[in-house]
Short mmCIF file of C-alpha atoms in Angstrom, two decimals:
data_model
loop_
_atom_site.label_atom_id
_atom_site.label_comp_id
_atom_site.label_asym_id
_atom_site.label_seq_id
_atom_site.Cartn_x
_atom_site.Cartn_y
_atom_site.Cartn_z
CA MET A 1 29.17 8.90 45.37
CA VAL A 2 25.94 10.47 44.07
CA TRP A 3 25.49 14.18 44.80
CA ASP A 4 22.46 16.46 44.65
CA LYS A 5 23.06 19.16 42.01
CA GLN A 6 21.24 21.85 43.96
CA SER A 7 22.29 21.27 47.57
CA LEU A 8 25.61 19.55 46.73
CA GLU A 9 24.83 17.03 49.45
CA CYS A 10 25.98 13.42 49.10
CA LEU A 11 22.82 11.37 48.48
CA LYS A 12 24.35 7.91 48.46
CA ILE A 13 27.61 5.99 48.24
CA LEU A 14 27.76 3.15 45.73
CA THR A 15 29.94 0.24 46.79
CA GLY A 16 30.86 -2.87 44.85
CA HIS A 17 34.05 -2.29 42.89
CA THR A 18 37.15 -3.82 44.45
CA GLY A 19 39.52 -1.38 42.76
CA SER A 20 39.73 2.29 41.88
CA VAL A 21 36.86 3.75 39.85
CA LEU A 22 38.58 5.22 36.79
CA CYS A 23 35.71 6.33 34.57
CA LEU A 24 31.96 6.82 34.57
CA GLN A 25 29.01 8.14 32.63
CA TYR A 26 25.41 8.54 33.69
CA ASP A 27 21.98 9.52 32.43
CA GLU A 28 18.58 9.85 34.09
CA ARG A 29 18.30 6.08 34.63
CA VAL A 30 21.74 4.55 35.18
CA ILE A 31 25.31 5.19 36.21
CA VAL A 32 27.94 3.12 34.41
CA THR A 33 31.40 2.83 35.98
CA GLY A 34 34.70 1.27 34.95
CA SER A 35 37.32 0.18 37.44
CA SER A 36 40.86 -1.02 37.92
CA ASP A 37 39.24 -4.30 39.04
CA SER A 38 38.64 -4.85 35.27
CA THR A 39 34.83 -4.78 35.54
CA VAL A 40 32.10 -2.45 34.34
CA ARG A 41 29.15 -1.97 36.67
CA VAL A 42 25.71 -0.56 35.92
CA TRP A 43 23.84 1.11 38.79
CA ASN A 44 20.31 2.37 39.27
CA VAL A 45 20.53 6.15 39.72
CA THR A 46 17.64 6.32 42.17
CA SER A 47 18.23 3.31 44.39
CA GLY A 48 21.98 2.82 43.99
CA GLU A 49 21.40 -0.87 43.29
CA VAL A 50 23.86 -2.75 41.08
CA LEU A 51 21.87 -3.79 38.00
CA ASN A 52 24.64 -5.45 36.03
CA THR A 53 28.31 -6.38 36.27
CA LEU A 54 30.12 -6.79 32.95
CA ILE A 55 33.18 -9.02 32.99
CA HIS A 56 35.31 -9.06 29.86
CA HIS A 57 38.46 -7.00 30.22
CA ASN A 58 41.54 -8.55 31.82
CA GLU A 59 42.96 -5.30 33.17
CA ALA A 60 41.75 -1.86 34.26
CA VAL A 61 38.86 -0.27 32.38
CA LEU A 62 40.21 3.17 31.51
CA HIS A 63 37.31 4.82 29.69
CA LEU A 64 33.76 4.18 28.52
CA ARG A 65 30.96 5.82 26.56
CA PHE A 66 27.32 4.84 26.08
CA CYS A 67 24.54 6.32 23.94
CA ASN A 68 21.42 5.10 22.13
CA GLY A 69 21.69 1.46 23.12
CA LEU A 70 25.42 1.12 22.46
CA MET A 71 28.35 1.16 24.89
CA VAL A 72 32.07 1.16 24.13
CA THR A 73 34.69 0.38 26.77
CA CYS A 74 38.48 0.38 26.57
CA SER A 75 41.16 -1.05 28.77
CA LYS A 76 44.76 -1.33 29.78
CA ASP A 77 44.55 -4.82 28.23
CA ARG A 78 44.73 -3.07 24.80
CA SER A 79 41.22 -4.11 23.76
CA ILE A 80 37.96 -2.28 23.09
CA GLY A 81 34.60 -3.80 23.99
CA VAL A 82 31.50 -2.94 21.96
CA TRP A 83 28.32 -3.72 23.86
CA ASP A 84 24.63 -3.77 22.93
CA MET A 85 22.50 -2.26 25.71
CA ALA A 86 18.93 -3.45 25.26
CA SER A 87 18.28 -2.45 28.87
CA PRO A 88 20.36 -1.92 32.02
CA THR A 89 19.99 -5.61 32.85
CA ASP A 90 20.31 -6.88 29.26
CA ILE A 91 23.77 -5.95 28.00
CA SER A 92 25.70 -8.24 25.65
CA LEU A 93 29.18 -8.07 24.19
CA ARG A 94 28.84 -7.57 20.44
CA ARG A 95 32.49 -7.44 19.43
CA VAL A 96 36.02 -7.07 20.79
CA LEU A 97 38.21 -4.70 18.79
CA VAL A 98 41.95 -5.40 18.85
CA GLY A 99 44.82 -3.69 17.08
CA HIS A 100 46.39 -1.27 19.53
CA ARG A 101 49.80 -2.23 20.90
CA ALA A 102 49.43 -0.46 24.25
CA ALA A 103 46.70 0.50 26.70
CA VAL A 104 43.64 2.07 25.07
CA ASN A 105 43.14 5.28 27.04
CA VAL A 106 40.01 6.82 25.54
CA VAL A 107 37.14 6.10 23.16
CA ASP A 108 34.40 8.14 21.53
CA PHE A 109 31.78 7.24 18.94
CA ASP A 110 28.74 8.23 16.93
CA ASP A 111 26.48 6.36 14.52
CA LYS A 112 29.25 6.14 11.92
CA TYR A 113 32.58 5.66 13.67
CA ILE A 114 34.16 4.44 16.88
CA VAL A 115 37.41 6.26 17.61
CA SER A 116 40.04 4.95 20.02
CA ALA A 117 43.36 6.39 21.21
CA SER A 118 46.23 4.58 22.83
CA GLY A 119 49.59 4.79 24.50
CA ASP A 120 50.97 3.34 21.25
CA ARG A 121 50.78 6.90 19.78
CA THR A 122 47.96 6.06 17.37
CA ILE A 123 44.27 6.79 16.92
CA LYS A 124 42.25 4.04 15.31
CA VAL A 125 38.92 4.42 13.51
CA TRP A 126 36.37 1.61 13.37
CA SER A 127 32.96 1.25 11.74
CA THR A 128 30.20 1.52 14.34
CA SER A 129 27.79 -0.67 12.39
CA THR A 130 30.18 -3.49 11.41
CA CYS A 131 32.97 -3.00 14.00
CA GLU A 132 35.48 -3.36 11.17
CA PHE A 133 38.77 -1.45 11.22
CA VAL A 134 38.79 1.63 8.95
CA ARG A 135 42.08 3.48 9.36
CA THR A 136 44.87 4.60 11.69
CA LEU A 137 45.71 8.25 12.38
CA ASN A 138 49.47 8.63 12.86
CA GLY A 139 51.34 11.73 13.96
CA HIS A 140 51.66 12.02 17.72
CA LYS A 141 55.19 11.37 18.97
CA ARG A 142 54.08 9.92 22.31
CA GLY A 143 51.01 8.27 23.82
CA ILE A 144 47.57 9.86 23.45
CA ALA A 145 45.71 10.70 26.65
CA CYS A 146 42.45 12.27 25.44
CA LEU A 147 40.29 12.95 22.42
CA GLN A 148 36.90 14.16 21.33
CA TYR A 149 35.18 13.22 18.08
CA ARG A 150 32.28 15.01 16.40
CA ASP A 151 31.17 15.07 12.76
CA ARG A 152 34.37 14.86 10.69
CA LEU A 153 36.66 16.29 13.33
CA VAL A 154 38.80 14.49 15.91
CA VAL A 155 40.81 16.55 18.41
CA SER A 156 43.44 14.67 20.43
CA GLY A 157 45.87 15.50 23.22
CA SER A 158 49.11 13.68 23.92
CA SER A 159 52.05 13.31 26.26
CA ASP A 160 54.11 14.88 23.45
CA ASN A 161 52.50 18.12 24.81
CA THR A 162 50.62 18.81 21.57
CA ILE A 163 47.03 18.85 20.36
CA ARG A 164 46.21 17.56 16.90
CA LEU A 165 43.16 18.14 14.72
CA TRP A 166 42.24 15.36 12.29
CA ASP A 167 39.84 14.84 9.41
CA ILE A 168 38.42 11.42 10.23
CA GLU A 169 37.25 10.74 6.67
CA CYS A 170 40.69 10.92 5.08
CA GLY A 171 42.95 10.58 8.13
CA ALA A 172 44.79 13.84 7.50
CA CYS A 173 46.22 15.88 10.35
CA LEU A 174 44.81 19.37 9.82
CA ARG A 175 46.76 21.27 12.47
CA VAL A 176 49.14 20.81 15.40
CA LEU A 177 48.58 23.12 18.38
CA GLU A 178 51.62 23.77 20.56
CA GLY A 179 51.81 25.67 23.82
CA HIS A 180 51.36 23.26 26.69
CA GLU A 181 54.55 22.29 28.51
CA GLU A 182 53.43 18.88 29.74
CA LEU A 183 51.01 16.07 28.87
CA VAL A 184 47.67 17.27 27.50
CA ARG A 185 45.18 15.38 29.66
CA CYS A 186 41.73 16.68 28.64
CA ILE A 187 40.09 18.22 25.57
CA ARG A 188 36.65 19.66 24.82
CA PHE A 189 35.52 21.54 21.72
CA ASP A 190 32.43 23.05 20.13
CA ASN A 191 31.93 24.88 16.83
CA LYS A 192 34.14 27.81 17.80
CA ARG A 193 36.57 26.90 20.55
CA ILE A 194 38.84 24.15 21.80
CA VAL A 195 39.58 24.03 25.52
CA SER A 196 42.53 21.96 26.71
CA GLY A 197 43.88 21.10 30.15
CA ALA A 198 47.33 19.73 30.86
CA TYR A 199 49.70 18.51 33.53
CA ASP A 200 51.40 21.92 33.38
CA GLY A 201 48.40 23.21 35.38
CA LYS A 202 47.14 25.37 32.52
CA ILE A 203 43.84 25.54 30.68
CA LYS A 204 44.13 26.97 27.18
CA VAL A 205 41.37 28.28 24.94
CA TRP A 206 42.01 27.95 21.20
CA ASP A 207 40.23 29.40 18.17
CA LEU A 208 38.92 26.33 16.35
CA GLN A 209 37.97 28.08 13.13
CA ALA A 210 41.40 29.69 12.87
CA ALA A 211 43.07 26.35 13.60
CA LEU A 212 41.20 24.84 10.66
CA ASP A 213 42.46 27.61 8.36
CA PRO A 214 45.95 26.66 7.09
CA ARG A 215 46.68 30.34 6.44
CA ALA A 216 46.20 31.35 10.08
CA PRO A 217 49.52 32.01 11.87
CA ALA A 218 50.25 29.71 14.81
CA SER A 219 50.69 32.74 17.06
CA THR A 220 46.99 33.66 16.68
CA LEU A 221 45.50 30.29 17.63
CA CYS A 222 45.67 30.39 21.44
CA LEU A 223 43.16 32.99 22.58
CA ARG A 224 44.12 32.89 26.23
CA THR A 225 45.64 30.82 28.98
CA LEU A 226 43.45 30.66 32.07
CA VAL A 227 44.73 31.03 35.61
CA GLU A 228 47.06 28.20 36.47
CA HIS A 229 46.01 25.38 38.75
CA SER A 230 48.54 24.49 41.42
CA GLY A 231 48.52 20.90 40.16
CA ARG A 232 47.72 18.85 37.10
CA VAL A 233 44.48 19.40 35.17
CA PHE A 234 42.78 16.03 34.66
CA ARG A 235 39.28 16.79 33.45
CA LEU A 236 37.23 19.37 31.57
CA GLN A 237 33.48 19.21 31.37
CA GLY A 238 30.53 21.47 30.60
CA ALA A 239 29.74 24.18 28.09
CA VAL A 240 32.76 25.03 26.01
CA SER A 241 31.62 28.16 24.17
CA ILE A 242 33.03 30.35 26.86
CA THR A 243 34.93 33.30 25.52
CA TYR A 244 32.03 35.55 24.69
CA ILE A 245 29.41 34.05 26.98
CA HIS A 246 27.90 36.44 29.49
CA LEU A 247 27.10 35.05 32.88
CA HIS A 248 23.73 36.21 34.18
CA LEU A 249 23.06 36.21 37.91
CA GLN A 250 19.51 36.92 38.93
CA ILE A 251 19.33 37.85 42.58
CA THR A 252 15.98 37.53 44.31
CA GLY A 253 16.63 36.58 48.09
CA CYS A 254 18.67 36.37 51.68
CA VAL A 255 21.71 37.60 53.27
CA GLN A 256 22.65 38.56 56.72
CA GLN A 257 24.93 41.43 57.59
CA GLY A 258 28.04 41.71 55.45
CA PRO A 259 28.79 41.22 51.76
CA LEU A 260 26.80 38.89 49.54
CA TYR A 261 28.98 36.17 48.05
CA ILE A 262 27.65 34.48 44.93
CA ILE A 263 29.24 31.15 44.03
CA VAL A 264 29.05 30.04 40.42
CA ARG A 265 30.11 26.43 40.08
CA VAL A 266 30.89 26.33 36.38
CA GLY A 267 34.54 27.18 36.57
CA TYR A 268 35.21 28.56 33.12
CA ARG A 269 32.11 30.48 32.11
CA GLY A 270 32.08 34.23 31.91
CA VAL A 271 35.73 34.78 31.14
CA GLN A 272 36.06 37.99 29.16
CA ASP A 273 39.44 39.46 29.93
CA LYS A 274 42.91 38.02 30.04
CA CYS A 275 43.64 36.50 33.41
CA PRO A 276 46.62 37.88 35.34
CA GLU A 277 49.88 35.99 35.66
CA THR A 278 49.42 35.85 39.43
CA PRO A 279 46.21 34.20 40.64
CA PRO A 280 43.84 36.79 42.09
CA PRO A 281 42.56 36.70 45.67
CA ILE A 282 39.94 34.05 46.31
CA LEU A 283 37.27 36.78 46.10
CA ARG A 284 37.29 39.42 43.38
CA GLN A 285 35.00 42.38 43.05
CA THR A 286 33.00 42.58 39.85
CA ASP A 287 32.75 45.66 37.68
CA ARG A 288 29.08 46.06 38.66
CA PHE A 289 27.35 45.63 42.00
CA VAL A 290 24.05 44.11 43.00
CA SER A 291 22.31 46.67 45.19
CA GLU A 292 18.67 46.30 44.21
CA SER A 293 16.21 43.45 44.56
CA LEU A 294 16.74 42.56 40.90
CA ARG A 295 19.92 43.47 39.11
CA GLU A 296 22.07 41.78 36.50
CA VAL A 297 25.82 41.31 36.82
CA GLU A 298 27.16 41.24 33.30
CA ARG A 299 30.45 39.50 33.87
CA THR A 300 33.03 38.15 36.23
CA ASP A 301 36.58 38.78 35.15
CA TYR A 302 38.56 36.12 36.97
CA LEU A 303 38.65 32.45 37.76
CA PRO A 304 39.78 31.13 41.13
CA ASN A 305 43.14 29.43 41.49
CA GLY A 306 41.94 25.85 41.27
CA GLY A 307 38.72 25.97 43.26
CA GLY A 308 36.40 24.99 40.43
CA ALA A 309 34.05 27.92 41.00
CA MET A 310 33.91 31.63 40.32
CA LEU A 311 33.17 33.92 43.21
CA THR A 312 31.40 37.22 42.80
CA GLU A 313 31.11 39.80 45.58
CA ALA A 314 28.32 42.36 45.89
CA PRO A 315 27.25 44.78 48.64
CA PRO A 316 24.53 43.44 50.96
CA PRO A 317 20.91 44.27 50.20
CA ALA A 318 18.46 45.30 52.91
CA PRO A 319 18.30 43.05 56.03
CA GLY A 320 16.00 40.07 55.60
CA PHE A 321 16.34 40.10 51.82
CA HIS A 322 16.22 36.50 50.49
CA PHE A 323 18.08 35.47 47.38
CA SER A 324 18.15 32.63 44.92
CA LEU A 325 20.69 32.23 42.15
CA HIS A 326 19.92 31.36 38.54
CA CYS A 327 22.64 30.99 35.91
CA SER A 328 22.12 31.13 32.17
CA SER A 329 24.24 31.94 29.16
CA ALA A 330 23.52 34.32 26.32
#
């Protein structure tokens, strides 16, 4: 399904896969999807037309990434496909990478390395330019479900309930983060923070710089645990520098009688204070109110219990007052 970002209306439904759609990525031109039917499909964003169907893998396509004319796919068949993307209709298989002994769950890459992680407990590093094998990162005790790679750093999450930080150039494990009680399913990091989500229903925010300092005590690494979901956390996406980001809400428009409810659909921005053990009510009052035609709300203290959006309540302005909502970070 393709949704409008502003109205959240479904614009079109793309049909063609004969199995579950397990992964996707898109840009302004195309949507690329991988399925349990073992194919990768390329779609036109505007028309929804299928531009290309890539048939190589023998089992489900579990993850894919594309950037700058290159695409990497991985599969339950234990292989990794490296594809040259001259255009959406001109995509050719450059190389098949083999070496994992179980399903390859996730891949990431840049101009230097392709990084893959598998249920065989290993992370493998390959040269992007030559597709040759470089090294294996060993350390996880069970299969690896997620990773992110940037510059020299790889951060991985596993069904051994841990997160590991690796130096890709030498293969050393720099730190093991412990705290989740079940499989770590999703990871995102920036220059300051790591955010992890797990099957224990928790999202944890970690201090990346402290984690890279071998002198930092383990007890200081987890900055906070966000309000628990009622089920497993499968995916994290969006801006990750969250702990000291202020959420700005600029109110300029329309409410009828009753309170004004502002919905912010980036679920983990604006968190400043430790969340309570018990999830708060679905609506929380902020520490400042919007009562003028232009007023800034500096922060929202709580996340909802699994709704994917923060909700801010403010007293109603004058009747007939129209509002629009603009979000930015500072």
